[in-house]
PDB file of C-alpha atoms in Angstrom:
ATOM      1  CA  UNK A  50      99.299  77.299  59.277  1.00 83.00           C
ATOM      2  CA  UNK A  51     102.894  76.021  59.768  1.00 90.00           C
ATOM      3  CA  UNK A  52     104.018  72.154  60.014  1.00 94.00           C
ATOM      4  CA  UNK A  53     106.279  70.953  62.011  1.00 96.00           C
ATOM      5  CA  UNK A  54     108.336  67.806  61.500  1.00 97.00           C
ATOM      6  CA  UNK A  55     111.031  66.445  64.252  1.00 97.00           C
ATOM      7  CA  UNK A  56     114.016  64.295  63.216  1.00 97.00           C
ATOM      8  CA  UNK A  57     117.294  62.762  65.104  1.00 98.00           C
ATOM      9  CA  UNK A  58     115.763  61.019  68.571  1.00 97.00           C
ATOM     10  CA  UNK A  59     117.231  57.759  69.148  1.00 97.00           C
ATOM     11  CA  UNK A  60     118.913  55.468  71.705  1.00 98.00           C
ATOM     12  CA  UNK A  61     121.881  57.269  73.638  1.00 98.00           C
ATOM     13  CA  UNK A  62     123.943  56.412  76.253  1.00 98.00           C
ATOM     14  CA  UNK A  63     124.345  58.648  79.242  1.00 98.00           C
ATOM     15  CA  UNK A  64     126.896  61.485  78.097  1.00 98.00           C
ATOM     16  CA  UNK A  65     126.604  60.608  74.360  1.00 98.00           C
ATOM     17  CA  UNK A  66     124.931  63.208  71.913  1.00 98.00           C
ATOM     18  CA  UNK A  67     122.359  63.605  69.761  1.00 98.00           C
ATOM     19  CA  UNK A  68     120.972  67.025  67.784  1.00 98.00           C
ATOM     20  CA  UNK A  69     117.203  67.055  66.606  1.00 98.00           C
ATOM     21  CA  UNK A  70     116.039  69.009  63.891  1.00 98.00           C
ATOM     22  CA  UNK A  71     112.920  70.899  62.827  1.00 97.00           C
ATOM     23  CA  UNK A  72     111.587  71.361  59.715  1.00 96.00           C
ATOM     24  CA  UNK A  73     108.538  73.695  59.401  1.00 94.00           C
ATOM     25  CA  UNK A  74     106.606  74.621  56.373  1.00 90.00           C
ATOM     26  CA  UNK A  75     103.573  76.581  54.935  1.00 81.00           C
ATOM     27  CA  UNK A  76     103.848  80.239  56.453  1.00 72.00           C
ATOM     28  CA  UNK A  77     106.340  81.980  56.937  1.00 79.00           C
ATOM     29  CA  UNK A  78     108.835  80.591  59.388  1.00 73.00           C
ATOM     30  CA  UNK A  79     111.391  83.033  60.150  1.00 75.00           C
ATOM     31  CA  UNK A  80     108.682  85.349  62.333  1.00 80.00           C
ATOM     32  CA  UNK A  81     107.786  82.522  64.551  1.00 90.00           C
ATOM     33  CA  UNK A  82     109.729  82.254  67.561  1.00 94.00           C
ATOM     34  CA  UNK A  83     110.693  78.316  68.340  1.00 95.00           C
ATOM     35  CA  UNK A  84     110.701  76.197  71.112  1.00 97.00           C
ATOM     36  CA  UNK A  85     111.546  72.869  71.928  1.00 98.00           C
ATOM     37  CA  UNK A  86     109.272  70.651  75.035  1.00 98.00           C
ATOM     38  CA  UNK A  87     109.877  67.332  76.260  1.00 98.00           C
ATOM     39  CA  UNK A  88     107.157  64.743  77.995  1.00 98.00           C
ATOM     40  CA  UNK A  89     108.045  62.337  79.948  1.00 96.00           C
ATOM     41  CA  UNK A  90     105.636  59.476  80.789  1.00 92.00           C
ATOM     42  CA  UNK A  91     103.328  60.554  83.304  1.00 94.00           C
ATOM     43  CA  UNK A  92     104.873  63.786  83.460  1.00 95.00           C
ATOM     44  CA  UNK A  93     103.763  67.317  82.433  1.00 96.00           C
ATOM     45  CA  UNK A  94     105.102  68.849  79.360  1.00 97.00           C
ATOM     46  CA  UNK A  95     107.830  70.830  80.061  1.00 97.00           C
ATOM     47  CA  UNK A  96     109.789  73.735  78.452  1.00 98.00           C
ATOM     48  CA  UNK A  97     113.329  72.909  77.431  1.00 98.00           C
ATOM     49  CA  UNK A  98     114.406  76.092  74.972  1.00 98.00           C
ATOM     50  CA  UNK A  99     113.444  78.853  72.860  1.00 97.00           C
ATOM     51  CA  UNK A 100     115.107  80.797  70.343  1.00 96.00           C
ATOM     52  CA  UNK A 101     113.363  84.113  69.204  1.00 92.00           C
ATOM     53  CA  UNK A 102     112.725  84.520  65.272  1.00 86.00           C
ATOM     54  CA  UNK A 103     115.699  86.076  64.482  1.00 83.00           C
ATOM     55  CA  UNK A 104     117.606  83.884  66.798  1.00 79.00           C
ATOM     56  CA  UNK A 105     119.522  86.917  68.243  1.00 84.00           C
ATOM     57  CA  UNK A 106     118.361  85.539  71.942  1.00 92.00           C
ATOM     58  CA  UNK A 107     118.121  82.225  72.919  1.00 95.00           C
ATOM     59  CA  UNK A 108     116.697  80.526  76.489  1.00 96.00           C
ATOM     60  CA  UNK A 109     116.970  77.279  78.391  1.00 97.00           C
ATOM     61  CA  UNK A 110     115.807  75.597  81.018  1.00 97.00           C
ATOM     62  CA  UNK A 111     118.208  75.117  84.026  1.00 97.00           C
ATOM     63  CA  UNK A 112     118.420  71.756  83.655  1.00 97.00           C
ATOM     64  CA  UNK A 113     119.960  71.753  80.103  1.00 98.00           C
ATOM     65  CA  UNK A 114     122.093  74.581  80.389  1.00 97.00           C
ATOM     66  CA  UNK A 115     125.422  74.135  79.592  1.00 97.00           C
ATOM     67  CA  UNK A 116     124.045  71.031  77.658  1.00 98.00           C
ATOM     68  CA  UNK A 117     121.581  71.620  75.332  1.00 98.00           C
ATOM     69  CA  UNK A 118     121.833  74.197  72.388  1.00 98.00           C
ATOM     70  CA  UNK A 119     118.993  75.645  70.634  1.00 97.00           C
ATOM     71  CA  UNK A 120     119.564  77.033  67.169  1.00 96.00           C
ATOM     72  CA  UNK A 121     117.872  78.293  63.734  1.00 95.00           C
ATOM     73  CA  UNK A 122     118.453  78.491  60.231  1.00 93.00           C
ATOM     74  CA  UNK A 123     115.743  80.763  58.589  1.00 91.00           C
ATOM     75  CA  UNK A 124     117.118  79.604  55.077  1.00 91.00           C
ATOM     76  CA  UNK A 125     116.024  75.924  55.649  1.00 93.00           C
ATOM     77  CA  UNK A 126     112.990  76.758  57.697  1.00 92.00           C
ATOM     78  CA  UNK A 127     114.587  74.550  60.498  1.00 95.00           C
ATOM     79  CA  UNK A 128     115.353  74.630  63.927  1.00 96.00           C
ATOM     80  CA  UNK A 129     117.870  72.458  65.872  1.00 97.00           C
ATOM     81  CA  UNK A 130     118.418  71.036  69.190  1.00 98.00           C
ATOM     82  CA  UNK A 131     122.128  70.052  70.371  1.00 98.00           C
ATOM     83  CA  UNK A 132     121.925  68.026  73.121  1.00 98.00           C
ATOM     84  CA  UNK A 133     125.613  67.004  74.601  1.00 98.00           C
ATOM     85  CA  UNK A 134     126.533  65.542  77.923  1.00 98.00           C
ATOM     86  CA  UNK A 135     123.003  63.332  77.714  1.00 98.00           C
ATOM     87  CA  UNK A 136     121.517  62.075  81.022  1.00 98.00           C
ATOM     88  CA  UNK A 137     119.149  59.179  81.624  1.00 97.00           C
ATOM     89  CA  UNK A 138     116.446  62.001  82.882  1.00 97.00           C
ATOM     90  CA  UNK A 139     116.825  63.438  79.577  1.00 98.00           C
ATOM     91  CA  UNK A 140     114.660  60.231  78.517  1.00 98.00           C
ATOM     92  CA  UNK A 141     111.502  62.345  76.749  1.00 98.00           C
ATOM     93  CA  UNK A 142     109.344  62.968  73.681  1.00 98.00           C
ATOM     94  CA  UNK A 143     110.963  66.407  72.323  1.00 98.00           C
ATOM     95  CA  UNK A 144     108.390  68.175  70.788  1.00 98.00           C
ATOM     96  CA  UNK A 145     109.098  71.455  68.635  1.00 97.00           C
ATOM     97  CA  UNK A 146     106.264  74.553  68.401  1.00 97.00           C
ATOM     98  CA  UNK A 147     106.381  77.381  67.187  1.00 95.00           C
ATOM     99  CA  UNK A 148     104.878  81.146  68.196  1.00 93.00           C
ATOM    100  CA  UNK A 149     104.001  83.841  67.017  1.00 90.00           C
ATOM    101  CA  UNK A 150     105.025  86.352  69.303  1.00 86.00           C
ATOM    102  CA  UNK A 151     107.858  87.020  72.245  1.00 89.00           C
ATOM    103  CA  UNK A 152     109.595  83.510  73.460  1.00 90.00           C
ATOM    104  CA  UNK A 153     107.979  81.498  76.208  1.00 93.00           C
ATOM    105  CA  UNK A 154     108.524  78.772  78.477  1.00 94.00           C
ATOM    106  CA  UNK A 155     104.503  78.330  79.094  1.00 95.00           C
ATOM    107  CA  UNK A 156     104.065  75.265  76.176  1.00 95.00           C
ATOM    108  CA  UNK A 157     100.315  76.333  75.827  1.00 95.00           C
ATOM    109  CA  UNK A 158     101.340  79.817  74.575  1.00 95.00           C
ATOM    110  CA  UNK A 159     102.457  77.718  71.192  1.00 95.00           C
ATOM    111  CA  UNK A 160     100.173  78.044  68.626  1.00 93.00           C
ATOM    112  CA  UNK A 161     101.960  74.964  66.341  1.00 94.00           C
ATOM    113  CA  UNK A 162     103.410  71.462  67.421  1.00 97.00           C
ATOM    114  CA  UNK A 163     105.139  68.796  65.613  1.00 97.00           C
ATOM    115  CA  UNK A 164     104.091  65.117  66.529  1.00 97.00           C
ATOM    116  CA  UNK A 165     107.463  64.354  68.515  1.00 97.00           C
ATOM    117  CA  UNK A 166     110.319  62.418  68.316  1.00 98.00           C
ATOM    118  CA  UNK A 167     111.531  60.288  71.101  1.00 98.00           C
ATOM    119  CA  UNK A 168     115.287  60.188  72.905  1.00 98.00           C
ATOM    120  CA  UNK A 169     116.288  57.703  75.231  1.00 98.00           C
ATOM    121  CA  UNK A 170     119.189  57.579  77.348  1.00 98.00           C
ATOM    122  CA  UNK A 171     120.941  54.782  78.493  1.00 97.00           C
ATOM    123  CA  UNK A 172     122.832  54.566  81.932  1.00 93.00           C
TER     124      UNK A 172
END
């Protein structure tokens, strides 16, 4: 078992920046391979980046790159989320998981989730 806990959402304003964190404990975390979702209100969950458990490769969703950063520190069992240049349709839940096995952008291939933590962007 491995838990998951988000920090950092908040209130932005459009362009501003914010970086969300990930602390995981119990197993082992540095062989899971991390992602990070968002959900939107009436919206599907969708993938936003991955970073495999070494953190030698890294992916993102078009709509964040250039944007959005996804890294890991295997020391503090935590993953992070920079998030620059912050739009209004950024406005989500982020939700952090975590795999065992090759990154994916399919959110039901995560085997662990952590409960959220909302960001809100201002226009």
């Amino acid at each position: 078992q491995v838990q998951l806990v988000e920090s950092g959402g908040g209130l932005v304003q459009a362009g501003g920046s914010l970086r969300l964190s990930c602390a995981a404990s119990g197993r082992t975390f540095s062989v899971y391979t991390m992602g990070w979702f968002r959900q939107a209100p009436g919206k599907e969950r969708e993938f936003v980046a991955a970073i495999s458990w070494k953190g030698g490769s890294t992916y993102s969703a078009d709509s964040v790159k250039g944007r959005f950063t996804i890294s890991r520190d295997n020391a503090k069992n935590t993953v992070y989320l920079q998030m620059n240049s912050l739009k209004p349709e950024d406005t989500a839940v982020y939700y952090c998981a975590a795999r065992s096995g090759y990154s994916s952008t399919d959110y039901r291939r995560y085997d662990y989730w952590g409960q959220g933590t909302q960001v809100t962007v201002s226009s």
